[in-house]
Coordinates of C-alpha atoms (C1' of nucleotides) in Angstrom, one line a residue:
Chain A
M1 CA 0.0 0.0 0.0
P2 CA 1.7 3.2 -1.2
D3 CA 2.1 6.4 0.9
I4 CA -0.7 8.7 -0.1
A5 CA 1.9 11.4 -1.0
D6 CA 3.3 9.1 -3.7
V7 CA -0.1 8.6 -5.3
T8 CA -0.6 10.6 -8.5
M9 CA -3.9 11.5 -10.0
I10 CA -2.9 9.4 -13.0
D11 CA -2.4 6.3 -10.8
L12 CA -5.8 6.9 -9.3
L13 CA -7.6 7.6 -12.6
R14 CA -6.1 4.5 -14.3
A15 CA -7.3 2.4 -11.4
V16 CA -10.9 3.6 -11.6
A17 CA -11.0 3.7 -15.4
D18 CA -12.3 0.1 -15.5
P19 CA -16.0 -0.8 -15.1
I20 CA -15.4 -3.4 -12.4
R21 CA -13.0 -1.3 -10.4
L22 CA -15.2 1.8 -10.6
R23 CA -18.1 -0.2 -9.2
I24 CA -16.0 -1.5 -6.4
V25 CA -14.9 2.1 -5.5
Q26 CA -18.5 3.3 -5.7
T27 CA -19.6 0.6 -3.4
L28 CA -16.7 1.2 -1.0
A29 CA -17.7 4.9 -0.9
D30 CA -20.2 4.0 1.8
G31 CA -17.2 4.0 4.2
L32 CA -17.8 0.4 5.3
R33 CA -15.6 -2.5 5.1
H34 CA -16.5 -5.0 2.4
G35 CA -15.3 -8.6 2.0
K36 CA -13.4 -9.8 -1.0
C37 CA -15.6 -12.9 -1.0
G38 CA -17.0 -13.8 -4.4
T39 CA -20.5 -13.9 -3.0
H40 CA -20.4 -10.1 -2.5
W41 CA -18.9 -9.1 -5.8
D42 CA -20.6 -10.9 -8.6
F43 CA -19.1 -9.5 -11.8
G44 CA -19.0 -12.8 -13.6
V45 CA -15.3 -13.0 -13.7
H46 CA -12.8 -15.5 -12.3
K47 CA -11.7 -15.4 -8.7
S48 CA -8.1 -14.5 -9.7
T49 CA -9.4 -11.7 -11.9
M50 CA -10.9 -10.1 -8.8
T51 CA -7.7 -10.5 -7.0
H52 CA -6.1 -8.7 -9.9
H53 CA -8.5 -5.8 -9.6
F54 CA -8.2 -5.6 -5.8
R55 CA -4.4 -5.4 -6.2
I56 CA -4.7 -2.6 -8.8
L57 CA -6.9 -0.6 -6.4
R58 CA -4.6 -1.2 -3.5
Q59 CA -1.4 -0.3 -5.4
A60 CA -3.1 2.8 -6.7
G61 CA -3.6 3.9 -3.1
L62 CA -7.3 3.7 -3.2
T63 CA -8.0 0.8 -0.8
R64 CA -6.7 -0.8 2.4
T65 CA -6.8 -4.5 3.0
V66 CA -7.7 -6.0 6.4
V67 CA -7.0 -9.6 6.9
A68 CA -9.0 -11.5 9.5
G69 CA -8.5 -15.2 9.6
R70 CA -9.0 -16.6 6.1
T71 CA -11.2 -13.7 5.0
H72 CA -10.0 -10.5 3.6
S73 CA -11.8 -7.2 3.6
I74 CA -11.1 -3.9 1.9
E75 CA -12.1 -0.3 2.6
L76 CA -11.5 3.0 0.9
R77 CA -8.7 5.2 2.3
R78 CA -11.3 7.9 2.3
D79 CA -9.8 10.5 4.6
E80 CA -6.4 10.4 2.9
L81 CA -7.9 10.5 -0.5
D82 CA -10.2 13.3 0.3
A83 CA -7.2 15.3 1.7
R84 CA -5.1 14.6 -1.4
F85 CA -7.7 14.8 -4.1
P86 CA -10.5 16.9 -2.7
G87 CA -13.9 16.1 -4.2
L88 CA -12.7 13.4 -6.4
I89 CA -14.1 10.4 -4.6
D90 CA -17.4 12.2 -4.1
A91 CA -17.5 12.9 -7.8
L92 CA -16.7 9.3 -8.7
A93 CA -19.2 7.9 -6.2
A94 CA -22.0 10.1 -7.6
T95 CA -24.7 8.2 -9.3
A96 CA -24.3 10.0 -12.6
G97 CA -22.5 7.1 -14.1
V98 CA -25.0 4.6 -12.7
S99 CA -28.4 6.1 -13.1
S100 CA -29.9 7.0 -16.4
P101 CA -29.5 10.5 -17.9
A102 CA -32.5 12.7 -17.8
T103 CA -33.5 12.1 -21.4
A104 CA -33.4 8.3 -21.2
H105 CA -36.2 6.5 -19.5
G106 CA -34.4 4.4 -17.0
P107 CA -35.9 2.8 -13.9
A108 CA -38.2 5.4 -12.4
P109 CA -36.9 6.7 -9.1
R110 CA -39.9 5.2 -7.3
S111 CA -40.2 8.0 -4.8
G112 CA -41.8 5.6 -2.3
Chain B
M1 CA -19.0 14.6 -30.6
P2 CA -21.4 12.4 -28.6
D3 CA -24.6 13.5 -26.9
I4 CA -23.7 14.2 -23.3
A5 CA -26.4 11.8 -22.2
D6 CA -24.6 8.9 -23.9
V7 CA -21.3 9.6 -22.1
T8 CA -20.6 7.2 -19.3
M9 CA -18.3 7.9 -16.5
I10 CA -16.0 5.1 -17.7
D11 CA -15.7 6.8 -21.1
L12 CA -14.7 10.0 -19.3
L13 CA -12.3 8.3 -16.9
R14 CA -10.6 6.3 -19.6
A15 CA -10.1 9.5 -21.5
V16 CA -8.4 11.4 -18.7
A17 CA -6.4 8.4 -17.4
D18 CA -3.5 9.4 -19.5
P19 CA -0.8 12.0 -18.6
I20 CA -1.1 14.0 -21.8
R21 CA -4.9 14.1 -21.9
L22 CA -5.2 14.9 -18.2
R23 CA -2.9 17.9 -18.7
I24 CA -5.0 19.0 -21.7
V25 CA -8.2 18.8 -19.7
Q26 CA -6.6 20.6 -16.7
T27 CA -5.5 23.4 -19.1
L28 CA -8.9 23.6 -20.7
A29 CA -10.5 23.9 -17.3
D30 CA -9.8 27.6 -17.5
G31 CA -12.8 27.8 -19.7
L32 CA -11.0 29.3 -22.6
R33 CA -10.5 28.0 -26.2
H34 CA -7.1 26.6 -26.9
G35 CA -5.6 25.9 -30.3
K36 CA -4.5 22.5 -31.3
C37 CA -1.3 24.0 -32.7
G38 CA 1.8 22.1 -31.7
T39 CA 3.4 25.4 -30.4
H40 CA 0.9 25.5 -27.6
W41 CA 1.1 21.8 -26.5
D42 CA 4.6 20.7 -26.2
F43 CA 4.5 17.2 -24.9
G44 CA 7.3 16.0 -27.1
V45 CA 5.1 13.6 -29.1
H46 CA 4.4 13.5 -32.8
K47 CA 1.8 15.6 -34.4
S48 CA -0.4 12.7 -35.2
T49 CA -0.2 11.5 -31.7
M50 CA -1.7 14.8 -30.5
T51 CA -4.5 14.4 -33.1
H52 CA -5.1 10.9 -31.6
H53 CA -5.4 12.4 -28.0
F54 CA -7.7 15.2 -29.1
R55 CA -9.9 12.6 -30.8
I56 CA -10.1 10.5 -27.7
L57 CA -11.1 13.6 -25.7
R58 CA -13.7 14.6 -28.2
Q59 CA -15.2 11.1 -28.5
A60 CA -15.3 10.8 -24.8
G61 CA -17.5 13.9 -24.7
L62 CA -15.0 16.0 -22.9
T63 CA -14.2 18.6 -25.6
R64 CA -15.7 20.5 -28.5
T65 CA -13.7 21.4 -31.6
V66 CA -14.1 24.8 -33.3
V67 CA -12.7 25.1 -36.8
A68 CA -11.6 28.5 -38.1
G69 CA -9.9 28.5 -41.4
R70 CA -7.0 26.1 -41.2
T71 CA -6.7 26.3 -37.4
H72 CA -8.6 24.2 -35.0
S73 CA -9.4 25.0 -31.4
I74 CA -10.9 23.0 -28.6
E75 CA -12.7 23.8 -25.4
L76 CA -14.2 21.9 -22.6
R77 CA -17.9 21.1 -22.6
R78 CA -17.9 22.5 -19.2
D79 CA -21.5 23.2 -18.5
E80 CA -22.7 19.8 -19.9
L81 CA -20.0 18.0 -18.0
D82 CA -20.8 19.7 -14.7
A83 CA -24.4 18.9 -15.1
R84 CA -23.8 15.3 -15.9
F85 CA -20.9 14.6 -13.5
P86 CA -21.1 17.2 -10.7
G87 CA -17.7 18.1 -9.3
L88 CA -15.7 15.8 -11.5
I89 CA -14.1 18.4 -13.7
D90 CA -13.3 20.5 -10.6
A91 CA -11.7 17.6 -8.9
L92 CA -9.7 16.7 -12.0
A93 CA -8.6 20.3 -12.5
A94 CA -7.4 20.6 -8.9
T95 CA -3.7 21.1 -8.5
A96 CA -3.3 18.0 -6.3
G97 CA -1.7 16.0 -9.1
V98 CA 0.5 18.8 -10.2
S99 CA 2.0 20.4 -7.1
S100 CA 4.6 18.6 -5.1
P101 CA 3.2 16.3 -2.5
A102 CA 6.5 16.1 -0.7
T103 CA 5.6 18.3 2.2
A104 CA 2.0 17.0 2.4
H105 CA 1.1 20.5 3.4
G106 CA -0.5 21.3 0.0
P107 CA -0.4 24.7 -1.7
A108 CA -0.4 27.5 0.8
P109 CA -3.9 29.0 0.7
R110 CA -2.4 32.5 0.1
S111 CA -5.0 34.4 2.1
G112 CA -4.5 37.5 0.0
Chain C
dT1 C1' -0.7 27.1 -59.8
dT2 C1' 2.7 26.4 -56.5
dG3 C1' 4.1 26.2 -52.0
dA4 C1' 3.8 26.5 -46.9
dC5 C1' 1.0 25.7 -42.8
dG6 C1' -2.4 23.2 -39.8
dG7 C1' -4.4 19.1 -39.1
dT8 C1' -6.3 14.3 -40.3
dA9 C1' -6.2 9.3 -41.8
dT10 C1' -4.1 5.0 -42.0
dG11 C1' -1.0 1.3 -41.0
dA12 C1' 2.5 -0.7 -38.2
dC13 C1' 4.6 -2.0 -33.8
dG14 C1' 5.8 -2.7 -28.9
dG15 C1' 4.1 -2.6 -24.4
dA16 C1' 0.4 -2.6 -21.2
dT17 C1' -4.0 -4.7 -19.7
dG18 C1' -8.0 -7.9 -18.6
dT19 C1' -9.1 -12.5 -18.5
dC20 C1' -8.8 -17.4 -17.6
dC21 C1' -6.6 -21.6 -15.8
dA22 C1' -3.9 -24.4 -12.8
dA23 C1' -1.3 -24.6 -8.8
dC24 C1' -0.2 -23.1 -4.4
dA25 C1' -0.8 -21.2 0.5
dA26 C1' -3.2 -20.1 4.8
dT27 C1' -7.0 -20.8 7.8
dC28 C1' -11.0 -23.0 10.0
dT29 C1' -13.5 -27.6 10.8
dG30 C1' -13.6 -32.7 12.0
Chain D
dC1 C1' -4.0 -35.4 9.7
dA2 C1' -7.7 -34.8 5.9
dG3 C1' -10.9 -31.7 3.8
dA4 C1' -13.2 -27.4 2.7
dT5 C1' -13.0 -22.4 2.3
dT6 C1' -10.6 -18.0 0.9
dG7 C1' -7.5 -15.9 -1.5
dT8 C1' -2.9 -15.4 -4.0
dT9 C1' 0.6 -16.4 -7.6
dG10 C1' 2.3 -17.4 -12.1
dG11 C1' 1.8 -18.3 -16.9
dA12 C1' -0.6 -17.9 -21.2
dC13 C1' -3.3 -15.4 -24.4
dA14 C1' -6.1 -12.0 -27.0
dT15 C1' -7.0 -7.4 -27.1
dC16 C1' -6.4 -2.6 -26.3
dC17 C1' -3.5 1.6 -26.3
dG18 C1' 0.1 5.1 -27.2
dT19 C1' 3.4 6.1 -30.4
dC20 C1' 5.5 7.0 -34.8
dA21 C1' 6.0 7.5 -40.0
dT22 C1' 4.0 8.4 -44.1
dA23 C1' 0.5 10.0 -47.0
dC24 C1' -3.3 12.9 -47.6
dC25 C1' -6.7 17.1 -47.3
dG26 C1' -8.1 22.0 -46.7
dT27 C1' -6.7 26.8 -46.2
dC28 C1' -3.9 30.9 -46.8
dA29 C1' -0.2 33.4 -49.3
dA30 C1' 2.7 34.5 -53.6

DNA sequence: TTGACGGTATGACGGATGTCCAACAATCTG
DNA sequence: CAGATTGTTGGACATCCGTCATACCGTCAA
């Protein structure tokens, strides 16, 4: 896990410029710890592929890994990232890329 | 140039996840129009390589090209981008990735 | 028309990237 | 110990990406 001062914006952007990894970061943006278990992340890719993505995120300085027994969990390095790249995580976690744009008729927000 | 509604966050992130293109976007963040002329952008790469990067940015929905005679200029689609991805351009344009992180103090706020 | 300038289009090439597979390691359970 | 669970490591492979070189096109100036 790199020192946050050594993390460049390019490192960070390259890490999140992948559909799977962006989804992971957006999920982790809730501030909670999430397991690496395949049951939680169902992207339809192989187990080792997920390991690969988790490694990219960690090496990019985005996440921290917590090992407990035989289960591993990851969490965003939120405070450090917010200090180094103000507003970036918030912007990435925004639902703009997930929800449908105004013109398209996506799933109605179901106000209830 | 794609409709802003068709632009995904992944498109956008892939476009800026390159040193040259991120610098271009950060420069364009001043809201002004900048020429594509090689004299303005000296990245030490070939002319056609710059054309390639400009194309990526345009196809990703980040920039707009204005042709005047034999000179081409580009500008950020700032308003549309801010509406679709709130805070993202601001976060990318921040100097965090440019200034030196060595001290970890960040740029002095210069109260003046 | 000829030439210079600004930029694009196309093809080629080496390196990076995402994916799978098989093997391995560490931990809990019996 | 044996077995199951969780995750990593390494290799292999196809694809994508950034770069260059060349050729080409449109505009302005003689």
